[in-house]
JSON list of C-alpha atoms in Angstrom, two decimals:
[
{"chain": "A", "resi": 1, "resn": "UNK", "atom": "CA", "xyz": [35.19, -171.92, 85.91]},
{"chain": "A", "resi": 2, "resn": "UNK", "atom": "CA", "xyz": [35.14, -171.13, 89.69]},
{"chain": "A", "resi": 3, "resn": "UNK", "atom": "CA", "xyz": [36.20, -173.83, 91.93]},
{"chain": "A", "resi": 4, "resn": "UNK", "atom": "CA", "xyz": [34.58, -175.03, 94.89]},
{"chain": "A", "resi": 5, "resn": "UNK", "atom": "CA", "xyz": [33.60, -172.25, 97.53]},
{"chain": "A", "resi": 6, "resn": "UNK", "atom": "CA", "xyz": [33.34, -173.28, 100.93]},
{"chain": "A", "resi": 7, "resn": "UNK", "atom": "CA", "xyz": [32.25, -170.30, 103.96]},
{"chain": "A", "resi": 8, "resn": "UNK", "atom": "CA", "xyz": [32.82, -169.73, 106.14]},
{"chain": "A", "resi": 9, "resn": "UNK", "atom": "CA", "xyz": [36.84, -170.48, 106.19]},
{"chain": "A", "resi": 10, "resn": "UNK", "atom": "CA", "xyz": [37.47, -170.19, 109.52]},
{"chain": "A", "resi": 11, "resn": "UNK", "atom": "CA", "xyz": [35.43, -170.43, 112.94]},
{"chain": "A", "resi": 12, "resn": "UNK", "atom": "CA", "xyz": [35.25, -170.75, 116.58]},
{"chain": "A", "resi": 13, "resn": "UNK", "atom": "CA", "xyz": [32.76, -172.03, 118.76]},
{"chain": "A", "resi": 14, "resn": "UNK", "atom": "CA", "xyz": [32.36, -173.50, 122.30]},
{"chain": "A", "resi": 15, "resn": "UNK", "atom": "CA", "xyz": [31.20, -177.03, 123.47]},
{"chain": "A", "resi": 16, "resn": "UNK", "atom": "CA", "xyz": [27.84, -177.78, 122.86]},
{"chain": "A", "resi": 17, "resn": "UNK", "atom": "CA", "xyz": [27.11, -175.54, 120.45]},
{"chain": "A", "resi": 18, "resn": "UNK", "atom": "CA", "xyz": [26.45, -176.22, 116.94]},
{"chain": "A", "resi": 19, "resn": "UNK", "atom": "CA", "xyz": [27.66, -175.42, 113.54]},
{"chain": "A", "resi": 20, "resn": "UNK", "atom": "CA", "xyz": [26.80, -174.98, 110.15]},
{"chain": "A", "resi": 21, "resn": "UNK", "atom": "CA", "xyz": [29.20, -175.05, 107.01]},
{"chain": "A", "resi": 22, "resn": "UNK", "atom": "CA", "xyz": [28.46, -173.88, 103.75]},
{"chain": "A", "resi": 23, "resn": "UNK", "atom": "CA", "xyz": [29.73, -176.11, 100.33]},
{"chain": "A", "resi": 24, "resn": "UNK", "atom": "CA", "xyz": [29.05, -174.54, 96.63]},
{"chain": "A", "resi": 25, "resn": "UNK", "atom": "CA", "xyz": [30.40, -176.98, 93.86]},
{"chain": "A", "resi": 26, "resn": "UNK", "atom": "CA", "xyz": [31.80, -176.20, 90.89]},
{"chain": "A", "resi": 27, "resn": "UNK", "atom": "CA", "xyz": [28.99, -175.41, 88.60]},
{"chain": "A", "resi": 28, "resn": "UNK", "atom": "CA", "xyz": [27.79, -178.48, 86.90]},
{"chain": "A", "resi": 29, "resn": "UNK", "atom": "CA", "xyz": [29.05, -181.04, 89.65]},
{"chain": "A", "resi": 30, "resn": "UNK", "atom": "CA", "xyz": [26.16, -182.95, 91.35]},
{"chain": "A", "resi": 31, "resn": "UNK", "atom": "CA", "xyz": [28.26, -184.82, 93.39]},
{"chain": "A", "resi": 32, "resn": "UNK", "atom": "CA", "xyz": [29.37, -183.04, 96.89]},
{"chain": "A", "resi": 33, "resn": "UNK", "atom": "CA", "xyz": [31.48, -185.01, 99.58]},
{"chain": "A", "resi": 34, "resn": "UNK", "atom": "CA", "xyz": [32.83, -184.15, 102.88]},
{"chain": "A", "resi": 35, "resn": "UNK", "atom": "CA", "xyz": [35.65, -184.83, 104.53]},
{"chain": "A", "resi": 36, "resn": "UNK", "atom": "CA", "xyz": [36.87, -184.70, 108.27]},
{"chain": "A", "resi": 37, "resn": "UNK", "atom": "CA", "xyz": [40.76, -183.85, 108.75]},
{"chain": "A", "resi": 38, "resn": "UNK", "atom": "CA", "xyz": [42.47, -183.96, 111.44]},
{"chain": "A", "resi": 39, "resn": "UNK", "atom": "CA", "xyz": [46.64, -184.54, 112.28]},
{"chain": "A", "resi": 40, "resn": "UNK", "atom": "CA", "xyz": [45.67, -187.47, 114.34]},
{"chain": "A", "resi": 41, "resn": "UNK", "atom": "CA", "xyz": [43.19, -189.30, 112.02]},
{"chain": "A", "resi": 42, "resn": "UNK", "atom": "CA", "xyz": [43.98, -187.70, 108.48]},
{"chain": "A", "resi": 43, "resn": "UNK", "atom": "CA", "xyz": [41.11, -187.64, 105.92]},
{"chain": "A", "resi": 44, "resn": "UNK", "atom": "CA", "xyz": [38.15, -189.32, 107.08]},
{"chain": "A", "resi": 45, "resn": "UNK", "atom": "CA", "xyz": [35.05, -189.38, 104.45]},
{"chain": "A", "resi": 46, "resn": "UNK", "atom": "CA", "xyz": [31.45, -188.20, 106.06]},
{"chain": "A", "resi": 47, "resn": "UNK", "atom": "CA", "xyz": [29.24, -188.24, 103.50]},
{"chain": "A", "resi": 48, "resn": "UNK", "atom": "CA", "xyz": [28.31, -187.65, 99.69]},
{"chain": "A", "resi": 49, "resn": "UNK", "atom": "CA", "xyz": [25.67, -186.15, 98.33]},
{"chain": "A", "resi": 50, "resn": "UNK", "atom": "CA", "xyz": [24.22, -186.65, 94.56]},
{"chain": "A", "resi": 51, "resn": "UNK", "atom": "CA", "xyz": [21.50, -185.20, 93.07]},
{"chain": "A", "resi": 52, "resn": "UNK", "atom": "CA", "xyz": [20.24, -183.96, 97.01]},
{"chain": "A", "resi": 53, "resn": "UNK", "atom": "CA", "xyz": [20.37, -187.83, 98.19]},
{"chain": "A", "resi": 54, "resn": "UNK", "atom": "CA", "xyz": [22.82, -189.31, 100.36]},
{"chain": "A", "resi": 55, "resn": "UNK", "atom": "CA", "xyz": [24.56, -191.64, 99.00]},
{"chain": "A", "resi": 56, "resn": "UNK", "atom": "CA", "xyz": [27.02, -192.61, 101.22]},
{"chain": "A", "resi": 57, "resn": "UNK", "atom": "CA", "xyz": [27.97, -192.47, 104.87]},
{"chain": "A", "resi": 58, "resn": "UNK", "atom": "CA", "xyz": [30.89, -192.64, 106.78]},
{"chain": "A", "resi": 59, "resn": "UNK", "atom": "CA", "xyz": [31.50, -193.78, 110.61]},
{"chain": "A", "resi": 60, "resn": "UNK", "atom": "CA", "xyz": [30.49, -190.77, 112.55]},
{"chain": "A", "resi": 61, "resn": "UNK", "atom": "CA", "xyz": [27.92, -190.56, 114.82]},
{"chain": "A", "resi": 62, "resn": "UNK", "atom": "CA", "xyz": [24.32, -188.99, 114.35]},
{"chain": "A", "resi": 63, "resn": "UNK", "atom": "CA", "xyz": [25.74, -185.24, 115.37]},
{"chain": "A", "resi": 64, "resn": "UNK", "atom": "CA", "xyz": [27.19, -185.45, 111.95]},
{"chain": "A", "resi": 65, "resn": "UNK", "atom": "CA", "xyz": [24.26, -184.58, 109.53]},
{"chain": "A", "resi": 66, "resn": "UNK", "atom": "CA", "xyz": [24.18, -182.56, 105.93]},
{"chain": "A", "resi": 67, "resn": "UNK", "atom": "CA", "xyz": [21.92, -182.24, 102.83]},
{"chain": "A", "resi": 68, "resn": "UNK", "atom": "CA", "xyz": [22.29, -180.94, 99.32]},
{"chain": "A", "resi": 69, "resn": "UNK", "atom": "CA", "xyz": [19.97, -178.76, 97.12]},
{"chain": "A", "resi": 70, "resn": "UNK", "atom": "CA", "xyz": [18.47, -178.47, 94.32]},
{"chain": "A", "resi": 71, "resn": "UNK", "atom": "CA", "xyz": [21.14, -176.35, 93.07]},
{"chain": "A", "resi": 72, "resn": "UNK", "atom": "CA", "xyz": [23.80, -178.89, 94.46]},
{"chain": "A", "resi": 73, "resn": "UNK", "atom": "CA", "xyz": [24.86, -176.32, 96.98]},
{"chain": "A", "resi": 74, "resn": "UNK", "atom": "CA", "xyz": [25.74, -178.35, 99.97]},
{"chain": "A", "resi": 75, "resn": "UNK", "atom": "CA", "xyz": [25.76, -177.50, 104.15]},
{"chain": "A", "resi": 76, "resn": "UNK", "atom": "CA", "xyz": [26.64, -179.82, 106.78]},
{"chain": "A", "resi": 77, "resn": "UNK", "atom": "CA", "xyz": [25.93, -179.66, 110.32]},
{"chain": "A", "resi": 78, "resn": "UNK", "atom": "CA", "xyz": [26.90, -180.78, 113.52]},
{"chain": "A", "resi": 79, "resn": "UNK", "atom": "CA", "xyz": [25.32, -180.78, 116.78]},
{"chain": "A", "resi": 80, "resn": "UNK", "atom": "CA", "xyz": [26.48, -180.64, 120.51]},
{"chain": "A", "resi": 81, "resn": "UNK", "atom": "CA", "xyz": [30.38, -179.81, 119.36]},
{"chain": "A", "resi": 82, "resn": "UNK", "atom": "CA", "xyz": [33.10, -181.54, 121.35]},
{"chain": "A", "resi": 83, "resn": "UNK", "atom": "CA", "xyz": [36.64, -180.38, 121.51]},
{"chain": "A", "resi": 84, "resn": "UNK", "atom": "CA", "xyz": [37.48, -183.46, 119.30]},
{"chain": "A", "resi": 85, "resn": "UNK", "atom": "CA", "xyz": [35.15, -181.63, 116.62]},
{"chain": "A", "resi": 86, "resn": "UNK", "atom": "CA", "xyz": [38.17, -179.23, 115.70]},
{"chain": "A", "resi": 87, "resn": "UNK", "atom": "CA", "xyz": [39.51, -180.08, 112.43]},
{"chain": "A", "resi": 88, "resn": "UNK", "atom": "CA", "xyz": [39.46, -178.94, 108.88]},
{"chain": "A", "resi": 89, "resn": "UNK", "atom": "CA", "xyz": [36.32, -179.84, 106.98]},
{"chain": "A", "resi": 90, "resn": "UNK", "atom": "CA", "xyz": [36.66, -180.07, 103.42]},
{"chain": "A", "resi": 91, "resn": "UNK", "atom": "CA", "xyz": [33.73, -179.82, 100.56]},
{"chain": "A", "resi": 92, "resn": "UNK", "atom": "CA", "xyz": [34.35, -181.83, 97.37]},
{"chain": "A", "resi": 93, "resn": "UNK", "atom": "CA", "xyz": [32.43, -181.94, 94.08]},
{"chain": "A", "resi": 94, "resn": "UNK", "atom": "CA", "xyz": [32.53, -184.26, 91.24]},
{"chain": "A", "resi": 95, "resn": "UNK", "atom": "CA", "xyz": [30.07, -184.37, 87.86]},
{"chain": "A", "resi": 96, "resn": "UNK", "atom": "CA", "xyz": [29.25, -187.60, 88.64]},
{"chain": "A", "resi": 97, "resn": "UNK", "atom": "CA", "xyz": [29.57, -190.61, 91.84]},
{"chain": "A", "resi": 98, "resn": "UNK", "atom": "CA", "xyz": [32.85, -190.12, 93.51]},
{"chain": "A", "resi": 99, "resn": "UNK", "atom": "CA", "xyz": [33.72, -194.07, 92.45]},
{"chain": "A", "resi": 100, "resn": "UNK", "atom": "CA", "xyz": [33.21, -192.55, 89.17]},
{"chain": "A", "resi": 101, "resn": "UNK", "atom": "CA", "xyz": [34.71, -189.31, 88.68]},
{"chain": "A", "resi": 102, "resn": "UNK", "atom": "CA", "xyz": [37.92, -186.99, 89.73]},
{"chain": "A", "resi": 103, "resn": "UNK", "atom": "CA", "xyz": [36.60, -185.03, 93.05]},
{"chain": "A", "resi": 104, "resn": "UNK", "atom": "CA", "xyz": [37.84, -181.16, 93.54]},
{"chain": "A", "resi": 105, "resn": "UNK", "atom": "CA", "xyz": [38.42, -180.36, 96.57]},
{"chain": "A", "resi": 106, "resn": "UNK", "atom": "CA", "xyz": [37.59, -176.99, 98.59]},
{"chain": "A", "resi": 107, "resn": "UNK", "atom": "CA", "xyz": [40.62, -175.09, 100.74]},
{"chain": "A", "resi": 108, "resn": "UNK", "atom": "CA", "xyz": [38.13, -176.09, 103.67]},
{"chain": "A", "resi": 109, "resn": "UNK", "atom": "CA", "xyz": [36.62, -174.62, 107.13]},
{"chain": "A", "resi": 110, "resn": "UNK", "atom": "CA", "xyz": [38.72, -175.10, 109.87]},
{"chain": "A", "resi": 111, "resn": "UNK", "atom": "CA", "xyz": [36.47, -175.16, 113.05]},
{"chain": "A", "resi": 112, "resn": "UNK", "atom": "CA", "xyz": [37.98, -174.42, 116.32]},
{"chain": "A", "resi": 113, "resn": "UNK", "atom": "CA", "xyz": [35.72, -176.05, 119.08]},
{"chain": "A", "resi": 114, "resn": "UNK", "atom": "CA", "xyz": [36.89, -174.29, 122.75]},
{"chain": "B", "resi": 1, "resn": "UNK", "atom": "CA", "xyz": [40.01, -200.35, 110.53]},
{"chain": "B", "resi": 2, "resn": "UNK", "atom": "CA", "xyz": [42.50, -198.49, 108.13]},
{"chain": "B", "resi": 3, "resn": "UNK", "atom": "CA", "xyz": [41.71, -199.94, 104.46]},
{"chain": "B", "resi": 4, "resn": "UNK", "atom": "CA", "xyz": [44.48, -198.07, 103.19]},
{"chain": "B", "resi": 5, "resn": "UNK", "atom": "CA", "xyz": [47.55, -198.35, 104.86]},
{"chain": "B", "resi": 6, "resn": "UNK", "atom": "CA", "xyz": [50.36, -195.41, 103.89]},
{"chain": "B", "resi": 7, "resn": "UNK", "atom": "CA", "xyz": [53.87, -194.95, 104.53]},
{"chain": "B", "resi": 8, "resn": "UNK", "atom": "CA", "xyz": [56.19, -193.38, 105.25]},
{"chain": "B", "resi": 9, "resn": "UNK", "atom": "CA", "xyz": [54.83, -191.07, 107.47]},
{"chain": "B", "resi": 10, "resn": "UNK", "atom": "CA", "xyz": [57.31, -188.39, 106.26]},
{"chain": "B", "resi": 11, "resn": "UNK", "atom": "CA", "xyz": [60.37, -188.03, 103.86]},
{"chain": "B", "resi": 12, "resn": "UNK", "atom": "CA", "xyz": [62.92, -185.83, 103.29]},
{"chain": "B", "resi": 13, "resn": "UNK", "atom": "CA", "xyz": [64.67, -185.91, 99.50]},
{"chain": "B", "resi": 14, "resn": "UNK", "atom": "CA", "xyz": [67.08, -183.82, 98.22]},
{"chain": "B", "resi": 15, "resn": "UNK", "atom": "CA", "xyz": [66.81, -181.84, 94.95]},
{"chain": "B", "resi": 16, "resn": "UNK", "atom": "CA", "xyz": [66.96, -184.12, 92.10]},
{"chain": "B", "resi": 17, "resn": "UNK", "atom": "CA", "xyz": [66.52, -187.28, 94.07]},
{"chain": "B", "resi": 18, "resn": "UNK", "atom": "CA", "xyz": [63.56, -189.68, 93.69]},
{"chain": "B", "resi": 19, "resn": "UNK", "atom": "CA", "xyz": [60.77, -189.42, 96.06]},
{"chain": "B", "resi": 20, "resn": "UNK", "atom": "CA", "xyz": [59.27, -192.70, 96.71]},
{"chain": "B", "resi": 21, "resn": "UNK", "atom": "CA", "xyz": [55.66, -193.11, 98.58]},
{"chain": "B", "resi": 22, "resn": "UNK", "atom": "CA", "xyz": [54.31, -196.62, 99.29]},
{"chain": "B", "resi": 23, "resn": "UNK", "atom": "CA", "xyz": [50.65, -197.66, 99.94]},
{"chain": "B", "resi": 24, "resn": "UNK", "atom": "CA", "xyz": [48.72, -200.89, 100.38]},
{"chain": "B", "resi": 25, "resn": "UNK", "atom": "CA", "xyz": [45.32, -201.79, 100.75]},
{"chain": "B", "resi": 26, "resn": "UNK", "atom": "CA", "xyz": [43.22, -204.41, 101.76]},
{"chain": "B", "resi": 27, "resn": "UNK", "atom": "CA", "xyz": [39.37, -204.66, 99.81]},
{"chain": "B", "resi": 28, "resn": "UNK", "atom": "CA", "xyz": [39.81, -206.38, 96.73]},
{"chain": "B", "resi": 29, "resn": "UNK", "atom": "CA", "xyz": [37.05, -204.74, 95.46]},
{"chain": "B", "resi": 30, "resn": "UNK", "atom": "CA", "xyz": [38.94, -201.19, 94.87]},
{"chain": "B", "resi": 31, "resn": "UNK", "atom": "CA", "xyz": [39.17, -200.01, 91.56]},
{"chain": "B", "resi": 32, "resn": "UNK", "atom": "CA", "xyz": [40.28, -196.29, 91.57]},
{"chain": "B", "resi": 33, "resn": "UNK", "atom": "CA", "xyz": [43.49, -195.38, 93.40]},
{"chain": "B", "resi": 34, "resn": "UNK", "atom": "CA", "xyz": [43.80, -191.41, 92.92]},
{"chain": "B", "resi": 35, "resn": "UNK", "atom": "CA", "xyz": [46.99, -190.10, 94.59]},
{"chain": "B", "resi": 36, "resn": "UNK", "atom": "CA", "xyz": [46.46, -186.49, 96.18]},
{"chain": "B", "resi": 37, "resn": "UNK", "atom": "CA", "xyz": [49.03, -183.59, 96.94]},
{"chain": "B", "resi": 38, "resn": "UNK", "atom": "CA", "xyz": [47.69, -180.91, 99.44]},
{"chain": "B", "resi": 39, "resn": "UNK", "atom": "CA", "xyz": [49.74, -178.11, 100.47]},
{"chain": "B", "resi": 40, "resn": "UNK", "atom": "CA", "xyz": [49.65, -175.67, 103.74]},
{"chain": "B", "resi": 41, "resn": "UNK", "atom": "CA", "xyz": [46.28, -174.04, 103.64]},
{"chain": "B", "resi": 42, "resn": "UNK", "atom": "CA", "xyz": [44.60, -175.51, 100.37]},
{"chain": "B", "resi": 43, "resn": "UNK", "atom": "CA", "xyz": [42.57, -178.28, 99.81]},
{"chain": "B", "resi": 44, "resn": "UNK", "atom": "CA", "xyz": [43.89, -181.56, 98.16]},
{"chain": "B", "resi": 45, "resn": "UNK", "atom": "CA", "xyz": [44.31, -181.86, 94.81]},
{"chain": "B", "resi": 46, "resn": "UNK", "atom": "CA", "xyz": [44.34, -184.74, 92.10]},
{"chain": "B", "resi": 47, "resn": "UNK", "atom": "CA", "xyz": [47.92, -185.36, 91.30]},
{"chain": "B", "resi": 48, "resn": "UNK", "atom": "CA", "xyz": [47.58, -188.69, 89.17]},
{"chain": "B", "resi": 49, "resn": "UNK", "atom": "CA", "xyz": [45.31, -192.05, 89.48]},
{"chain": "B", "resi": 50, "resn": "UNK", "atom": "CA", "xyz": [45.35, -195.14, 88.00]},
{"chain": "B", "resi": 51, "resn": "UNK", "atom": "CA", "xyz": [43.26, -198.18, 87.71]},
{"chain": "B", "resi": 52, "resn": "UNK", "atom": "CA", "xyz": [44.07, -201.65, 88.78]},
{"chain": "B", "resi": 53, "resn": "UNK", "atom": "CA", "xyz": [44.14, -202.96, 84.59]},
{"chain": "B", "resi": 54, "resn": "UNK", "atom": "CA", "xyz": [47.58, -201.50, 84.53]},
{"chain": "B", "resi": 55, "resn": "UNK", "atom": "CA", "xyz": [50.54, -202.05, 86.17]},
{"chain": "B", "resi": 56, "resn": "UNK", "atom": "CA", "xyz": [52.31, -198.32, 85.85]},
{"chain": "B", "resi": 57, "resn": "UNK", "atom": "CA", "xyz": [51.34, -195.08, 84.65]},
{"chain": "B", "resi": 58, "resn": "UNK", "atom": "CA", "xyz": [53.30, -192.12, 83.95]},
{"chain": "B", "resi": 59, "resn": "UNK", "atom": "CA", "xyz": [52.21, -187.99, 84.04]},
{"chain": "B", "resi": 60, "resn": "UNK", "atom": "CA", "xyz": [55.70, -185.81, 83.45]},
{"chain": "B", "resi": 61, "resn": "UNK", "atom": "CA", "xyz": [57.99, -186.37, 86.86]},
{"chain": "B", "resi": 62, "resn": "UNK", "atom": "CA", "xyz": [55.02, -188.12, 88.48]},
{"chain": "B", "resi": 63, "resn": "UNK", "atom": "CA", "xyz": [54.80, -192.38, 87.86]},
{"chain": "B", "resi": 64, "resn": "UNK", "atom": "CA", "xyz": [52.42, -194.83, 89.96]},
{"chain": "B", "resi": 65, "resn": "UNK", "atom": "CA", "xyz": [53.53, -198.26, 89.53]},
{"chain": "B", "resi": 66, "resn": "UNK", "atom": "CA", "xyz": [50.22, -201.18, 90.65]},
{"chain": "B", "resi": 67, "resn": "UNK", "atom": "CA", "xyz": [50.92, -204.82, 92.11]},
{"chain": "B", "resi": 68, "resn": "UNK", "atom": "CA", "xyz": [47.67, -206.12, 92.29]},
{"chain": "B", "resi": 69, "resn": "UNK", "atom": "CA", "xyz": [48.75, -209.67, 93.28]},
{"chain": "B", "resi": 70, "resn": "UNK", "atom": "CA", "xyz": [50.66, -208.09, 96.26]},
{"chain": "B", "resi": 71, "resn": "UNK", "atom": "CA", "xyz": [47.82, -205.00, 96.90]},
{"chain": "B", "resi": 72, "resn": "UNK", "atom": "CA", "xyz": [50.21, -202.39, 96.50]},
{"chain": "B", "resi": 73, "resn": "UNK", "atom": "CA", "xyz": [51.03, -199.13, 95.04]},
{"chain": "B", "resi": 74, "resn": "UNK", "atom": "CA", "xyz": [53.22, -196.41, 95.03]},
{"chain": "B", "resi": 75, "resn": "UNK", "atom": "CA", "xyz": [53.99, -192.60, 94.03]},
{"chain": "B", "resi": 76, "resn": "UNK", "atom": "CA", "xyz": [57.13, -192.18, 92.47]},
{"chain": "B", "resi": 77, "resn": "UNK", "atom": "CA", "xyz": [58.48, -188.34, 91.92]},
{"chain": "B", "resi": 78, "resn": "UNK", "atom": "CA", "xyz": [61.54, -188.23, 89.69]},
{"chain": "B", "resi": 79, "resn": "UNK", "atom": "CA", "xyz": [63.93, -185.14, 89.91]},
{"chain": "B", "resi": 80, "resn": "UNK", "atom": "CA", "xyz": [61.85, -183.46, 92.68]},
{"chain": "B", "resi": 81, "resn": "UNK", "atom": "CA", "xyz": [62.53, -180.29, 93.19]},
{"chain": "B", "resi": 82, "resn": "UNK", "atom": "CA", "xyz": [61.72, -177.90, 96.31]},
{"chain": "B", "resi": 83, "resn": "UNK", "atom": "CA", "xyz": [58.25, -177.27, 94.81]},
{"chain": "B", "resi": 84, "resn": "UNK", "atom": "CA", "xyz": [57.01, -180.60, 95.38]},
{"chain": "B", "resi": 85, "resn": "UNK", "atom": "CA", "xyz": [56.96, -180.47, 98.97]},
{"chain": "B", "resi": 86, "resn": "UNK", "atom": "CA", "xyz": [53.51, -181.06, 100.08]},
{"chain": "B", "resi": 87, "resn": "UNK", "atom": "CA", "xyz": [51.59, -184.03, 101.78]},
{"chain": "B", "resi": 88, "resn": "UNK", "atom": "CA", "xyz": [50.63, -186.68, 99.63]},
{"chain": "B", "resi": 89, "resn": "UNK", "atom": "CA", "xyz": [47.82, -188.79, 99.92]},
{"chain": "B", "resi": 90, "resn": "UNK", "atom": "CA", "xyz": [46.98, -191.99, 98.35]},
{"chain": "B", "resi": 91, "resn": "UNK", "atom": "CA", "xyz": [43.33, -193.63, 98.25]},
{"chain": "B", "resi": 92, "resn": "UNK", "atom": "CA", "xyz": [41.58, -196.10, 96.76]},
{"chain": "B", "resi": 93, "resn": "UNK", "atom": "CA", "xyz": [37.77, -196.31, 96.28]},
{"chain": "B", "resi": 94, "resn": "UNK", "atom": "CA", "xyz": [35.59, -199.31, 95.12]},
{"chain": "B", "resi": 95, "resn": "UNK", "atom": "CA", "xyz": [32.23, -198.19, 92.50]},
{"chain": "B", "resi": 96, "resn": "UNK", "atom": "CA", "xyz": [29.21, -197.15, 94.44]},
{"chain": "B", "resi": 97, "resn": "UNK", "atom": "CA", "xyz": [31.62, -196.99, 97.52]},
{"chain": "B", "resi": 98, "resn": "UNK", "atom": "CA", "xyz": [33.12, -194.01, 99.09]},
{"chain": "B", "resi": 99, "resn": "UNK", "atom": "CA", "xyz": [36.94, -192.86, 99.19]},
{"chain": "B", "resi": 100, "resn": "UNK", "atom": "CA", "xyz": [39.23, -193.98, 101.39]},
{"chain": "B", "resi": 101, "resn": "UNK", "atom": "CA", "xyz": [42.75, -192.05, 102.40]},
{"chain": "B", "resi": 102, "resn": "UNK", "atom": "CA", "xyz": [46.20, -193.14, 103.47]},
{"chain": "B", "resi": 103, "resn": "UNK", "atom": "CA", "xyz": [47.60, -190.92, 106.41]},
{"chain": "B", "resi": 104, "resn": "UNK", "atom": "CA", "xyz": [49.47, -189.02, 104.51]},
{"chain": "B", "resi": 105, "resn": "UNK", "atom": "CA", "xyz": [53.14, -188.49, 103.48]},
{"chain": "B", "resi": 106, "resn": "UNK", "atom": "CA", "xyz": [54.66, -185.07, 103.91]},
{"chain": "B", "resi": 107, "resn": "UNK", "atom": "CA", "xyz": [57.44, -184.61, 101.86]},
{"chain": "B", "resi": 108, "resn": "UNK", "atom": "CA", "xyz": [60.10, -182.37, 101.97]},
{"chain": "B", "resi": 109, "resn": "UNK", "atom": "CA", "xyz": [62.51, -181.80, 99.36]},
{"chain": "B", "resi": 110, "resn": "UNK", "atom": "CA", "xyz": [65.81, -179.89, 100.35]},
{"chain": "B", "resi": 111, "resn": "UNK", "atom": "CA", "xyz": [67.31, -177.72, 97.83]}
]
């Protein structure tokens, strides 16, 4: 079984741009969460996704937005990039809720912000 | 506020030595604690997890021991070898709720 996909892995942008990232769970996962790393703050959860409904949200602001398909393919975006944007963004799927279920994680995007 | 409180920060162990990682949290409410080992370049991975009904679990080299009274847990690696050198994370996640991560231990095991 393929693992999770994320695209693309690496990317560069400039301040107040913004940026889409791609998440495509393992197939049969309906669960897909996101993650913010960084060395300063570690892993910090942004949101999960089950069955294309949000289910949970973590403390970023507004510029932080994603959705999930039918096909549980997953993209998150954010808006108006600030330098403290850069970080590695990891995708993870689960069959079920994440409070339920072992999560598989993606190697990540790591997003540059100049 | 940092539910999950990690330490330490890093570790060095020598081949065959125990590796010991502490954790603590605070919501009483958690009832998953995964442990995670990411190295350079990939994404985390499940290592071992254990629920707060026991008080130790064991996979191979890999044993979490669970205080609930005191709200603490730990990663112990027996006989590490140069392999497991990684950064581990612990977390802890309540049912409905979302997961929460330590900081992060990066361990480095000298041969």
């Amino acid at each position: 079984k393929a693992g999770v996909t994320q695209t693309p892995r690496y990317l560069i942008k400039t301040r107040g741009q913004q940026v889409t990232l791609s998440c495509s769970p393992i197939s049969g996962h309906r669960s897909v969460s996101w993650y913010q790393q960084t060395p300063g703050q570690g892993l910090q959860f942004l949101f999960e996704y089950f069955s294309e409904t949000q289910r949970n949200k973590g403390n970023f602001p507004g510029r932080f937005s994603g959705r999930q398909f039918s096909n549980s393919r997953s993209e998150m975006n954010v808006s108006t990039l600030e330098l403290g944007d850069s970080a590695l963004y990891l995708c993870a799927s689960s069959l079920r809720l994440v409070s339920q279920e072992t999560q598989y994680f993606g190697p990540g995007t790591r997003l540059l912000v100049l | 506020q940092q539910q999950v409180k990690q330490s330490p920060q890093s570790l060095i162990v020598q081949k065959g030595g125990i590796s010991i990682i502490n954790c603590a949290y605070e919501n009483t409410a958690f009832d998953y604690f995964p442990w995670y080992q990411q190295f350079p370049g990939k994404g985390p991975a499940l290592l071992i997890a254990i629920r707060p009904d026991v008080s130790e679990k064991k996979e191979g080299r890999f044993t979490i021991s669970f205080n609930k009274s005191a709200k603490q847990f730990s990663l112990h690696i027996m006989d590490s070898q140069p392999g497991d050198s990684a950064t581990y994370f612990c977390a802890a996640v309540k049912s409905g709720g979302k997961l929460i991560f330590g900081q992060g231990t990066e361990l480095s095991v000298k041969p």
